[in-house]
Amino acid sequence: MSTQQQKPETQESPDDSEMNGTESPQQERLEKKERSMVDERSADESDLEGDTVHIKVFRYDPEVADKQEPRFDDFHVPFKKGMTVLDAVMYARDTYDSSLTFRHSCRQAVCGSDAFFVNGKQRLGCKTQISELQQPVRIEPLPHQEVVKDLVVDMDHFYDQMHAVEPYFKDEDTPDASDLEEQRQSRENREKVKMSTRCIWCASCMSSCNIAAGDNEYLGPAAINKAYRFAMDDREGDEIKEHRLRILEQEHGVWRCQTQFSCTEVCPKDIPLTEHIQELKREAVKKNLKFW
Ligand code: SF4
Ligand code: FES
């Protein structure tokens, strides 16, 4: 199915909005985002049939003498119904230049490996319809990340930040091996962390964030969202939650966020990142409140 027709998932169930007759701020943001991801002068798919699509792809290879100077290469790719940005660069690589380098794997917005900067926005190549974009379609590597080659960026720093928040479930008192049993989460608590579990580690949010661009030590929206997923999990207990909040309230943690919403706008999984960061700020304040 074309992603043009896909409705974004939201935190609220359809019944909630039907019942109260209002839109949540997140729903409003998602609708606005859906509109903004389609370029103003995009064409209908039927207009493009039998045509070619003009893509301009960033090229750079530090290991080849005449490719060390960054440049854009133009490719004209035959349009096919349902063609995505990833399809177009794959066609260009397979047909015109086998040295064109980029990451991809699942082709269904699950692995997070093909986040590019397309017409000035962070987008997943496999989730973005070419027909929604103004031509020539400009395809670049994610900004604020070191470029390894062509569209491939170095993800090491992003992964380091993700691991810094200890992104795994911890338990205060793990029972003996003989006593192990399933640790069930309540339906309500699962609902609370549901959106935060959807992260596919694509780094689009980090790349869009001005604060992360200026502060290399800032944990960044994806790592903070990952921390939210565990800090809000009731099963971990108060002590572990405190430990998680201590990591988050450090100098380069949640307080760096200036609520610009750029991460929320580009996240391909529609995670309400800014809201999660704000909620963790509130939790950190509550933890430090003392009553005499
Ligand atoms: S939070 Fe969203 S944008 Fe950021 S890495 Fe995860 S999926 Fe990608
Ligand atoms: S190829 Fe896996 S997310 Fe696009």
mmCIF file of N, CA and C in Angstrom, residues 55-184:
data_model
loop_
_atom_site.group_PDB
_atom_site.id
_atom_site.type_symbol
_atom_site.label_atom_id
_atom_site.label_comp_id
_atom_site.label_asym_id
_atom_site.label_seq_id
_atom_site.Cartn_x
_atom_site.Cartn_y
_atom_site.Cartn_z
ATOM 1 N N ILE A 55 16.712 12.915 -9.767
ATOM 2 C CA ILE A 55 17.239 12.964 -8.395
ATOM 3 C C ILE A 55 18.675 13.496 -8.420
ATOM 4 N N LYS A 56 18.990 14.274 -7.387
ATOM 5 C CA LYS A 56 20.354 14.806 -7.227
ATOM 6 C C LYS A 56 20.902 14.189 -5.954
ATOM 7 N N VAL A 57 21.958 13.406 -6.085
ATOM 8 C CA VAL A 57 22.434 12.647 -4.932
ATOM 9 C C VAL A 57 23.820 13.135 -4.503
ATOM 10 N N PHE A 58 23.953 13.357 -3.195
ATOM 11 C CA PHE A 58 25.231 13.808 -2.625
ATOM 12 C C PHE A 58 26.279 12.718 -2.795
ATOM 13 N N ARG A 59 27.466 13.113 -3.241
ATOM 14 C CA ARG A 59 28.557 12.136 -3.419
ATOM 15 C C ARG A 59 29.826 12.608 -2.705
ATOM 16 N N TYR A 60 30.489 11.690 -2.059
ATOM 17 C CA TYR A 60 31.742 12.005 -1.370
ATOM 18 C C TYR A 60 32.414 10.690 -1.017
ATOM 19 N N ASP A 61 33.702 10.580 -1.346
ATOM 20 C CA ASP A 61 34.441 9.377 -0.965
ATOM 21 C C ASP A 61 35.857 9.791 -0.586
ATOM 22 N N PRO A 62 36.158 9.785 0.715
ATOM 23 C CA PRO A 62 37.485 10.266 1.137
ATOM 24 C C PRO A 62 38.631 9.364 0.672
ATOM 25 N N GLU A 63 38.295 8.170 0.194
ATOM 26 C CA GLU A 63 39.377 7.243 -0.180
ATOM 27 C C GLU A 63 39.711 7.281 -1.661
ATOM 28 N N VAL A 64 38.948 8.046 -2.443
ATOM 29 C CA VAL A 64 39.219 8.105 -3.882
ATOM 30 C C VAL A 64 39.590 9.543 -4.237
ATOM 31 N N ALA A 65 40.762 9.712 -4.830
ATOM 32 C CA ALA A 65 41.327 11.060 -5.027
ATOM 33 C C ALA A 65 40.333 12.028 -5.682
ATOM 34 N N ASP A 66 39.711 11.650 -6.794
ATOM 35 C CA ASP A 66 38.857 12.624 -7.487
ATOM 36 C C ASP A 66 37.429 12.682 -6.933
ATOM 37 N N LYS A 67 37.174 12.033 -5.788
ATOM 38 C CA LYS A 67 35.836 12.106 -5.169
ATOM 39 C C LYS A 67 35.886 12.712 -3.772
ATOM 40 N N GLN A 68 37.044 13.278 -3.417
ATOM 41 C CA GLN A 68 37.173 13.821 -2.057
ATOM 42 C C GLN A 68 36.458 15.165 -1.898
ATOM 43 N N GLU A 69 36.219 15.808 -3.021
ATOM 44 C CA GLU A 69 35.479 17.074 -2.999
ATOM 45 C C GLU A 69 33.984 16.734 -3.094
ATOM 46 N N PRO A 70 33.171 17.100 -2.070
ATOM 47 C CA PRO A 70 31.743 16.742 -2.135
ATOM 48 C C PRO A 70 31.061 17.353 -3.361
ATOM 49 N N ARG A 71 30.127 16.631 -3.949
ATOM 50 C CA ARG A 71 29.407 17.131 -5.130
ATOM 51 C C ARG A 71 28.039 16.449 -5.194
ATOM 52 N N PHE A 72 27.201 16.887 -6.133
ATOM 53 C CA PHE A 72 25.923 16.202 -6.371
ATOM 54 C C PHE A 72 25.966 15.563 -7.759
ATOM 55 N N ASP A 73 25.495 14.338 -7.862
ATOM 56 C CA ASP A 73 25.350 13.677 -9.166
ATOM 57 C C ASP A 73 23.876 13.646 -9.533
ATOM 58 N N ASP A 74 23.587 13.884 -10.813
ATOM 59 C CA ASP A 74 22.192 13.860 -11.299
ATOM 60 C C ASP A 74 21.887 12.504 -11.925
ATOM 61 N N PHE A 75 20.724 11.980 -11.573
ATOM 62 C CA PHE A 75 20.261 10.726 -12.193
ATOM 63 C C PHE A 75 18.814 10.916 -12.628
ATOM 64 N N HIS A 76 18.461 10.315 -13.758
ATOM 65 C CA HIS A 76 17.073 10.353 -14.237
ATOM 66 C C HIS A 76 16.560 8.916 -14.218
ATOM 67 N N VAL A 77 15.592 8.692 -13.344
ATOM 68 C CA VAL A 77 15.146 7.327 -13.051
ATOM 69 C C VAL A 77 13.724 7.138 -13.573
ATOM 70 N N PRO A 78 13.457 6.063 -14.354
ATOM 71 C CA PRO A 78 12.089 5.831 -14.839
ATOM 72 C C PRO A 78 11.116 5.666 -13.674
ATOM 73 N N PHE A 79 10.027 6.434 -13.701
ATOM 74 C CA PHE A 79 9.055 6.392 -12.593
ATOM 75 C C PHE A 79 8.201 5.138 -12.658
ATOM 76 N N LYS A 80 7.968 4.552 -11.495
ATOM 77 C CA LYS A 80 7.035 3.420 -11.393
ATOM 78 C C LYS A 80 6.063 3.743 -10.283
ATOM 79 N N LYS A 81 4.809 3.327 -10.448
ATOM 80 C CA LYS A 81 3.796 3.589 -9.427
ATOM 81 C C LYS A 81 4.285 3.068 -8.066
ATOM 82 N N GLY A 82 4.159 3.885 -7.039
ATOM 83 C CA GLY A 82 4.556 3.458 -5.694
ATOM 84 C C GLY A 82 6.046 3.616 -5.422
ATOM 85 N N MET A 83 6.765 4.246 -6.359
ATOM 86 C CA MET A 83 8.229 4.350 -6.199
ATOM 87 C C MET A 83 8.598 5.203 -4.981
ATOM 88 N N THR A 84 9.512 4.688 -4.177
ATOM 89 C CA THR A 84 9.996 5.447 -3.021
ATOM 90 C C THR A 84 11.365 6.052 -3.344
ATOM 91 N N VAL A 85 11.820 6.915 -2.440
ATOM 92 C CA VAL A 85 13.156 7.499 -2.601
ATOM 93 C C VAL A 85 14.196 6.380 -2.608
ATOM 94 N N LEU A 86 14.014 5.394 -1.733
ATOM 95 C CA LEU A 86 14.972 4.281 -1.705
ATOM 96 C C LEU A 86 14.962 3.527 -3.040
ATOM 97 N N ASP A 87 13.779 3.286 -3.609
ATOM 98 C CA ASP A 87 13.711 2.611 -4.920
ATOM 99 C C ASP A 87 14.518 3.390 -5.957
ATOM 100 N N ALA A 88 14.392 4.724 -5.898
ATOM 101 C CA ALA A 88 15.061 5.553 -6.911
ATOM 102 C C ALA A 88 16.583 5.475 -6.773
ATOM 103 N N VAL A 89 17.092 5.557 -5.536
ATOM 104 C CA VAL A 89 18.560 5.491 -5.408
ATOM 105 C C VAL A 89 19.069 4.073 -5.703
ATOM 106 N N MET A 90 18.258 3.078 -5.412
ATOM 107 C CA MET A 90 18.669 1.704 -5.748
ATOM 108 C C MET A 90 18.732 1.535 -7.263
ATOM 109 N N TYR A 91 17.756 2.119 -7.959
ATOM 110 C CA TYR A 91 17.767 2.029 -9.430
ATOM 111 C C TYR A 91 19.017 2.734 -9.967
ATOM 112 N N ALA A 92 19.315 3.922 -9.425
ATOM 113 C CA ALA A 92 20.487 4.680 -9.882
ATOM 114 C C ALA A 92 21.763 3.873 -9.649
ATOM 115 N N ARG A 93 21.855 3.254 -8.498
ATOM 116 C CA ARG A 93 23.052 2.446 -8.197
ATOM 117 C C ARG A 93 23.146 1.233 -9.129
ATOM 118 N N ASP A 94 22.021 0.523 -9.279
ATOM 119 C CA ASP A 94 22.068 -0.727 -10.051
ATOM 120 C C ASP A 94 22.215 -0.480 -11.544
ATOM 121 N N THR A 95 21.787 0.701 -12.006
ATOM 122 C CA THR A 95 21.775 0.935 -13.447
ATOM 123 C C THR A 95 22.911 1.843 -13.918
ATOM 124 N N TYR A 96 23.214 2.879 -13.117
ATOM 125 C CA TYR A 96 24.154 3.900 -13.616
ATOM 126 C C TYR A 96 25.507 3.911 -12.913
ATOM 127 N N ASP A 97 25.523 3.700 -11.597
ATOM 128 C CA ASP A 97 26.792 3.852 -10.887
ATOM 129 C C ASP A 97 26.827 2.934 -9.664
ATOM 130 N N SER A 98 27.506 1.813 -9.809
ATOM 131 C CA SER A 98 27.489 0.818 -8.722
ATOM 132 C C SER A 98 28.283 1.282 -7.498
ATOM 133 N N SER A 99 29.013 2.409 -7.625
ATOM 134 C CA SER A 99 29.768 2.885 -6.444
ATOM 135 C C SER A 99 28.901 3.749 -5.527
ATOM 136 N N LEU A 100 27.696 4.087 -5.961
ATOM 137 C CA LEU A 100 26.796 4.898 -5.125
ATOM 138 C C LEU A 100 26.465 4.106 -3.842
ATOM 139 N N THR A 101 26.758 4.718 -2.682
ATOM 140 C CA THR A 101 26.710 3.952 -1.425
ATOM 141 C C THR A 101 25.682 4.512 -0.447
ATOM 142 N N PHE A 102 24.865 3.632 0.093
ATOM 143 C CA PHE A 102 23.868 4.012 1.107
ATOM 144 C C PHE A 102 23.473 2.740 1.863
ATOM 145 N N ARG A 103 22.866 2.942 3.049
ATOM 146 C CA ARG A 103 22.435 1.781 3.825
ATOM 147 C C ARG A 103 20.952 1.515 3.574
ATOM 148 N N HIS A 104 20.581 0.276 3.594
ATOM 149 C CA HIS A 104 19.158 -0.082 3.571
ATOM 150 C C HIS A 104 19.051 -1.555 3.908
ATOM 151 N N SER A 105 17.872 -1.957 4.344
ATOM 152 C CA SER A 105 17.706 -3.380 4.638
ATOM 153 C C SER A 105 16.252 -3.803 4.454
ATOM 154 N N CYS A 106 15.363 -3.408 5.386
ATOM 155 C CA CYS A 106 14.016 -3.992 5.413
ATOM 156 C C CYS A 106 13.092 -3.485 4.308
ATOM 157 N N ARG A 107 13.260 -2.254 3.872
ATOM 158 C CA ARG A 107 12.400 -1.586 2.882
ATOM 159 C C ARG A 107 10.956 -1.455 3.359
ATOM 160 N N GLN A 108 10.751 -1.475 4.677
ATOM 161 C CA GLN A 108 9.375 -1.283 5.168
ATOM 162 C C GLN A 108 9.342 -0.522 6.496
ATOM 163 N N ALA A 109 10.247 0.445 6.639
ATOM 164 C CA ALA A 109 10.250 1.346 7.798
ATOM 165 C C ALA A 109 10.392 0.624 9.129
ATOM 166 N N VAL A 110 11.200 -0.414 9.145
ATOM 167 C CA VAL A 110 11.373 -1.179 10.374
ATOM 168 C C VAL A 110 12.831 -1.152 10.868
ATOM 169 N N CYS A 111 13.798 -1.217 9.962
ATOM 170 C CA CYS A 111 15.189 -1.339 10.426
ATOM 171 C C CYS A 111 15.823 0.012 10.743
ATOM 172 N N GLY A 112 15.331 1.089 10.177
ATOM 173 C CA GLY A 112 15.857 2.426 10.477
ATOM 174 C C GLY A 112 17.175 2.753 9.804
ATOM 175 N N SER A 113 17.587 1.964 8.815
ATOM 176 C CA SER A 113 18.935 2.183 8.256
ATOM 177 C C SER A 113 18.989 3.202 7.118
ATOM 178 N N ASP A 114 17.849 3.570 6.542
ATOM 179 C CA ASP A 114 17.922 4.442 5.355
ATOM 180 C C ASP A 114 17.328 5.834 5.620
ATOM 181 N N ALA A 115 17.693 6.431 6.741
ATOM 182 C CA ALA A 115 17.280 7.820 6.982
ATOM 183 C C ALA A 115 18.205 8.733 6.183
ATOM 184 N N PHE A 116 17.620 9.571 5.330
ATOM 185 C CA PHE A 116 18.378 10.519 4.514
ATOM 186 C C PHE A 116 17.802 11.913 4.739
ATOM 187 N N PHE A 117 18.495 12.908 4.198
ATOM 188 C CA PHE A 117 18.004 14.293 4.241
ATOM 189 C C PHE A 117 17.458 14.569 2.837
ATOM 190 N N VAL A 118 16.149 14.497 2.695
ATOM 191 C CA VAL A 118 15.528 14.562 1.370
ATOM 192 C C VAL A 118 14.765 15.874 1.232
ATOM 193 N N ASN A 119 15.125 16.650 0.239
ATOM 194 C CA ASN A 119 14.525 17.983 0.046
ATOM 195 C C ASN A 119 14.455 18.755 1.367
ATOM 196 N N GLY A 120 15.531 18.703 2.116
ATOM 197 C CA GLY A 120 15.646 19.514 3.327
ATOM 198 C C GLY A 120 14.963 18.966 4.557
ATOM 199 N N LYS A 121 14.568 17.679 4.532
ATOM 200 C CA LYS A 121 13.950 17.093 5.734
ATOM 201 C C LYS A 121 14.503 15.688 5.959
ATOM 202 N N GLN A 122 14.597 15.320 7.238
ATOM 203 C CA GLN A 122 15.005 13.951 7.563
ATOM 204 C C GLN A 122 13.832 13.026 7.255
ATOM 205 N N ARG A 123 14.074 12.025 6.402
ATOM 206 C CA ARG A 123 12.982 11.098 6.050
ATOM 207 C C ARG A 123 13.583 9.710 5.833
ATOM 208 N N LEU A 124 12.751 8.681 6.025
ATOM 209 C CA LEU A 124 13.183 7.333 5.680
ATOM 210 C C LEU A 124 13.008 7.163 4.172
ATOM 211 N N GLY A 125 14.049 6.716 3.487
ATOM 212 C CA GLY A 125 13.969 6.543 2.031
ATOM 213 C C GLY A 125 12.850 5.602 1.624
ATOM 214 N N CYS A 126 12.672 4.520 2.390
ATOM 215 C CA CYS A 126 11.700 3.501 1.984
ATOM 216 C C CYS A 126 10.272 3.888 2.332
ATOM 217 N N LYS A 127 10.095 4.971 3.118
ATOM 218 C CA LYS A 127 8.742 5.363 3.529
ATOM 219 C C LYS A 127 8.275 6.610 2.767
ATOM 220 N N THR A 128 9.166 7.139 1.924
ATOM 221 C CA THR A 128 8.864 8.409 1.266
ATOM 222 C C THR A 128 8.580 8.197 -0.216
ATOM 223 N N GLN A 129 7.369 8.540 -0.612
ATOM 224 C CA GLN A 129 6.973 8.397 -2.014
ATOM 225 C C GLN A 129 7.617 9.504 -2.855
ATOM 226 N N ILE A 130 8.245 9.103 -3.943
ATOM 227 C CA ILE A 130 8.862 10.081 -4.850
ATOM 228 C C ILE A 130 7.815 11.062 -5.382
ATOM 229 N N SER A 131 6.597 10.576 -5.613
ATOM 230 C CA SER A 131 5.559 11.436 -6.212
ATOM 231 C C SER A 131 5.144 12.567 -5.263
ATOM 232 N N GLU A 132 5.499 12.459 -3.979
ATOM 233 C CA GLU A 132 5.138 13.516 -3.031
ATOM 234 C C GLU A 132 6.166 14.645 -3.001
ATOM 235 N N LEU A 133 7.228 14.495 -3.772
ATOM 236 C CA LEU A 133 8.340 15.444 -3.651
ATOM 237 C C LEU A 133 8.505 16.308 -4.889
ATOM 238 N N GLN A 134 8.954 17.517 -4.619
ATOM 239 C CA GLN A 134 9.257 18.434 -5.709
ATOM 240 C C GLN A 134 10.568 18.002 -6.373
ATOM 241 N N GLN A 135 10.627 18.104 -7.703
ATOM 242 C CA GLN A 135 11.845 17.712 -8.420
ATOM 243 C C GLN A 135 12.690 18.930 -8.759
ATOM 244 N N PRO A 136 14.006 18.782 -8.915
ATOM 245 C CA PRO A 136 14.767 17.568 -8.654
ATOM 246 C C PRO A 136 14.767 17.219 -7.170
ATOM 247 N N VAL A 137 14.713 15.941 -6.895
ATOM 248 C CA VAL A 137 14.697 15.483 -5.503
ATOM 249 C C VAL A 137 16.152 15.436 -5.003
ATOM 250 N N ARG A 138 16.406 16.222 -3.980
ATOM 251 C CA ARG A 138 17.779 16.353 -3.478
ATOM 252 C C ARG A 138 17.959 15.377 -2.314
ATOM 253 N N ILE A 139 18.908 14.466 -2.452
ATOM 254 C CA ILE A 139 19.081 13.416 -1.434
ATOM 255 C C ILE A 139 20.490 13.529 -0.836
ATOM 256 N N GLU A 140 20.520 13.790 0.476
ATOM 257 C CA GLU A 140 21.802 14.011 1.148
ATOM 258 C C GLU A 140 21.896 13.121 2.389
ATOM 259 N N PRO A 141 23.105 12.959 2.918
ATOM 260 C CA PRO A 141 23.217 12.219 4.189
ATOM 261 C C PRO A 141 22.625 13.036 5.338
ATOM 262 N N LEU A 142 22.350 12.404 6.466
ATOM 263 C CA LEU A 142 21.782 13.114 7.623
ATOM 264 C C LEU A 142 22.724 14.232 8.070
ATOM 265 N N PRO A 143 22.228 15.451 8.233
ATOM 266 C CA PRO A 143 23.080 16.540 8.721
ATOM 267 C C PRO A 143 23.564 16.291 10.155
ATOM 268 N N HIS A 144 24.635 16.958 10.503
ATOM 269 C CA HIS A 144 25.234 16.910 11.844
ATOM 270 C C HIS A 144 25.813 15.547 12.191
ATOM 271 N N GLN A 145 26.029 14.720 11.199
ATOM 272 C CA GLN A 145 26.710 13.448 11.443
ATOM 273 C C GLN A 145 27.891 13.415 10.469
ATOM 274 N N GLU A 146 28.957 12.753 10.879
ATOM 275 C CA GLU A 146 30.124 12.664 9.999
ATOM 276 C C GLU A 146 29.801 11.741 8.820
ATOM 277 N N VAL A 147 30.139 12.209 7.618
ATOM 278 C CA VAL A 147 29.848 11.388 6.438
ATOM 279 C C VAL A 147 31.002 10.408 6.209
ATOM 280 N N VAL A 148 30.650 9.143 6.057
ATOM 281 C CA VAL A 148 31.658 8.110 5.785
ATOM 282 C C VAL A 148 31.860 8.020 4.282
ATOM 283 N N LYS A 149 30.754 7.929 3.552
ATOM 284 C CA LYS A 149 30.815 7.880 2.091
ATOM 285 C C LYS A 149 29.415 8.111 1.530
ATOM 286 N N ASP A 150 29.304 8.949 0.526
ATOM 287 C CA ASP A 150 28.022 9.246 -0.125
ATOM 288 C C ASP A 150 26.909 9.503 0.915
ATOM 289 N N LEU A 151 25.915 8.580 1.036
ATOM 290 C CA LEU A 151 24.794 8.818 1.947
ATOM 291 C C LEU A 151 24.977 8.116 3.297
ATOM 292 N N VAL A 152 26.134 7.523 3.497
ATOM 293 C CA VAL A 152 26.374 6.763 4.734
ATOM 294 C C VAL A 152 27.024 7.659 5.782
ATOM 295 N N VAL A 153 26.408 7.740 6.957
ATOM 296 C CA VAL A 153 26.984 8.535 8.043
ATOM 297 C C VAL A 153 27.489 7.619 9.159
ATOM 298 N N ASP A 154 28.393 8.171 9.955
ATOM 299 C CA ASP A 154 28.934 7.420 11.084
ATOM 300 C C ASP A 154 27.904 7.432 12.217
ATOM 301 N N MET A 155 27.433 6.268 12.630
ATOM 302 C CA MET A 155 26.382 6.181 13.656
ATOM 303 C C MET A 155 26.955 5.897 15.045
ATOM 304 N N ASP A 156 28.266 5.807 15.181
ATOM 305 C CA ASP A 156 28.852 5.398 16.467
ATOM 306 C C ASP A 156 28.411 6.302 17.621
ATOM 307 N N HIS A 157 28.481 7.625 17.403
ATOM 308 C CA HIS A 157 28.146 8.541 18.491
ATOM 309 C C HIS A 157 26.669 8.373 18.899
ATOM 310 N N PHE A 158 25.797 8.231 17.901
ATOM 311 C CA PHE A 158 24.373 8.026 18.187
ATOM 312 C C PHE A 158 24.182 6.761 19.040
ATOM 313 N N TYR A 159 24.839 5.683 18.662
ATOM 314 C CA TYR A 159 24.695 4.437 19.434
ATOM 315 C C TYR A 159 25.266 4.602 20.841
ATOM 316 N N ASP A 160 26.389 5.350 20.964
ATOM 317 C CA ASP A 160 26.962 5.575 22.302
ATOM 318 C C ASP A 160 25.945 6.269 23.205
ATOM 319 N N GLN A 161 25.247 7.286 22.640
ATOM 320 C CA GLN A 161 24.261 8.016 23.445
ATOM 321 C C GLN A 161 23.109 7.089 23.837
ATOM 322 N N MET A 162 22.695 6.239 22.909
ATOM 323 C CA MET A 162 21.601 5.305 23.225
ATOM 324 C C MET A 162 22.018 4.371 24.369
ATOM 325 N N HIS A 163 23.237 3.894 24.313
ATOM 326 C CA HIS A 163 23.685 2.953 25.357
ATOM 327 C C HIS A 163 23.922 3.653 26.694
ATOM 328 N N ALA A 164 24.195 4.968 26.649
ATOM 329 C CA ALA A 164 24.483 5.712 27.891
ATOM 330 C C ALA A 164 23.295 5.721 28.855
ATOM 331 N N VAL A 165 22.088 5.518 28.336
ATOM 332 C CA VAL A 165 20.919 5.550 29.235
ATOM 333 C C VAL A 165 20.539 4.146 29.738
ATOM 334 N N GLU A 166 21.421 3.181 29.515
ATOM 335 C CA GLU A 166 21.194 1.799 29.979
ATOM 336 C C GLU A 166 19.836 1.288 29.482
ATOM 337 N N PRO A 167 19.749 1.089 28.181
ATOM 338 C CA PRO A 167 18.436 0.795 27.573
ATOM 339 C C PRO A 167 18.010 -0.662 27.668
ATOM 340 N N TYR A 168 17.898 -1.135 28.891
ATOM 341 C CA TYR A 168 17.448 -2.510 29.092
ATOM 342 C C TYR A 168 16.710 -2.588 30.423
ATOM 343 N N PHE A 169 15.835 -3.538 30.540
ATOM 344 C CA PHE A 169 14.991 -3.675 31.716
ATOM 345 C C PHE A 169 15.825 -4.120 32.928
ATOM 346 N N LYS A 170 15.586 -3.460 34.060
ATOM 347 C CA LYS A 170 16.285 -3.854 35.289
ATOM 348 C C LYS A 170 15.227 -4.177 36.332
ATOM 349 N N ASP A 171 15.623 -5.021 37.252
ATOM 350 C CA ASP A 171 14.671 -5.410 38.277
ATOM 351 C C ASP A 171 15.340 -5.288 39.638
ATOM 352 N N GLU A 172 14.634 -4.716 40.627
ATOM 353 C CA GLU A 172 15.247 -4.530 41.943
ATOM 354 C C GLU A 172 15.527 -5.859 42.628
ATOM 355 N N ASP A 173 14.597 -6.749 42.575
ATOM 356 C CA ASP A 173 14.859 -8.053 43.191
ATOM 357 C C ASP A 173 14.461 -9.182 42.249
ATOM 358 N N THR A 174 15.449 -9.572 41.460
ATOM 359 C CA THR A 174 15.212 -10.690 40.549
ATOM 360 C C THR A 174 15.092 -11.970 41.369
ATOM 361 N N PRO A 175 14.025 -12.712 41.161
ATOM 362 C CA PRO A 175 13.858 -13.956 41.933
ATOM 363 C C PRO A 175 14.901 -15.014 41.553
ATOM 364 N N ASP A 176 15.078 -16.013 42.409
ATOM 365 C CA ASP A 176 16.001 -17.126 42.101
ATOM 366 C C ASP A 176 15.575 -17.779 40.798
ATOM 367 N N ALA A 177 16.575 -18.398 40.161
ATOM 368 C CA ALA A 177 16.291 -19.031 38.866
ATOM 369 C C ALA A 177 15.111 -20.005 38.983
ATOM 370 N N SER A 178 15.024 -20.715 40.119
ATOM 371 C CA SER A 178 13.968 -21.723 40.251
ATOM 372 C C SER A 178 12.584 -21.071 40.406
ATOM 373 N N ASP A 179 12.622 -19.778 40.783
ATOM 374 C CA ASP A 179 11.372 -19.071 41.084
ATOM 375 C C ASP A 179 10.917 -18.120 39.976
ATOM 376 N N LEU A 180 11.669 -18.123 38.872
ATOM 377 C CA LEU A 180 11.397 -17.135 37.831
ATOM 378 C C LEU A 180 9.986 -17.277 37.268
ATOM 379 N N GLU A 181 9.333 -16.147 37.116
ATOM 380 C CA GLU A 181 8.031 -16.193 36.464
ATOM 381 C C GLU A 181 7.832 -14.933 35.644
ATOM 382 N N GLU A 182 6.887 -15.003 34.765
ATOM 383 C CA GLU A 182 6.616 -13.888 33.867
ATOM 384 C C GLU A 182 6.286 -12.636 34.683
ATOM 385 N N GLN A 183 6.910 -11.507 34.309
ATOM 386 C CA GLN A 183 6.603 -10.262 35.031
ATOM 387 C C GLN A 183 5.641 -9.450 34.185
ATOM 388 N N ARG A 184 4.388 -9.539 34.509
ATOM 389 C CA ARG A 184 3.371 -8.905 33.667
ATOM 390 C C ARG A 184 3.293 -7.413 33.913
#
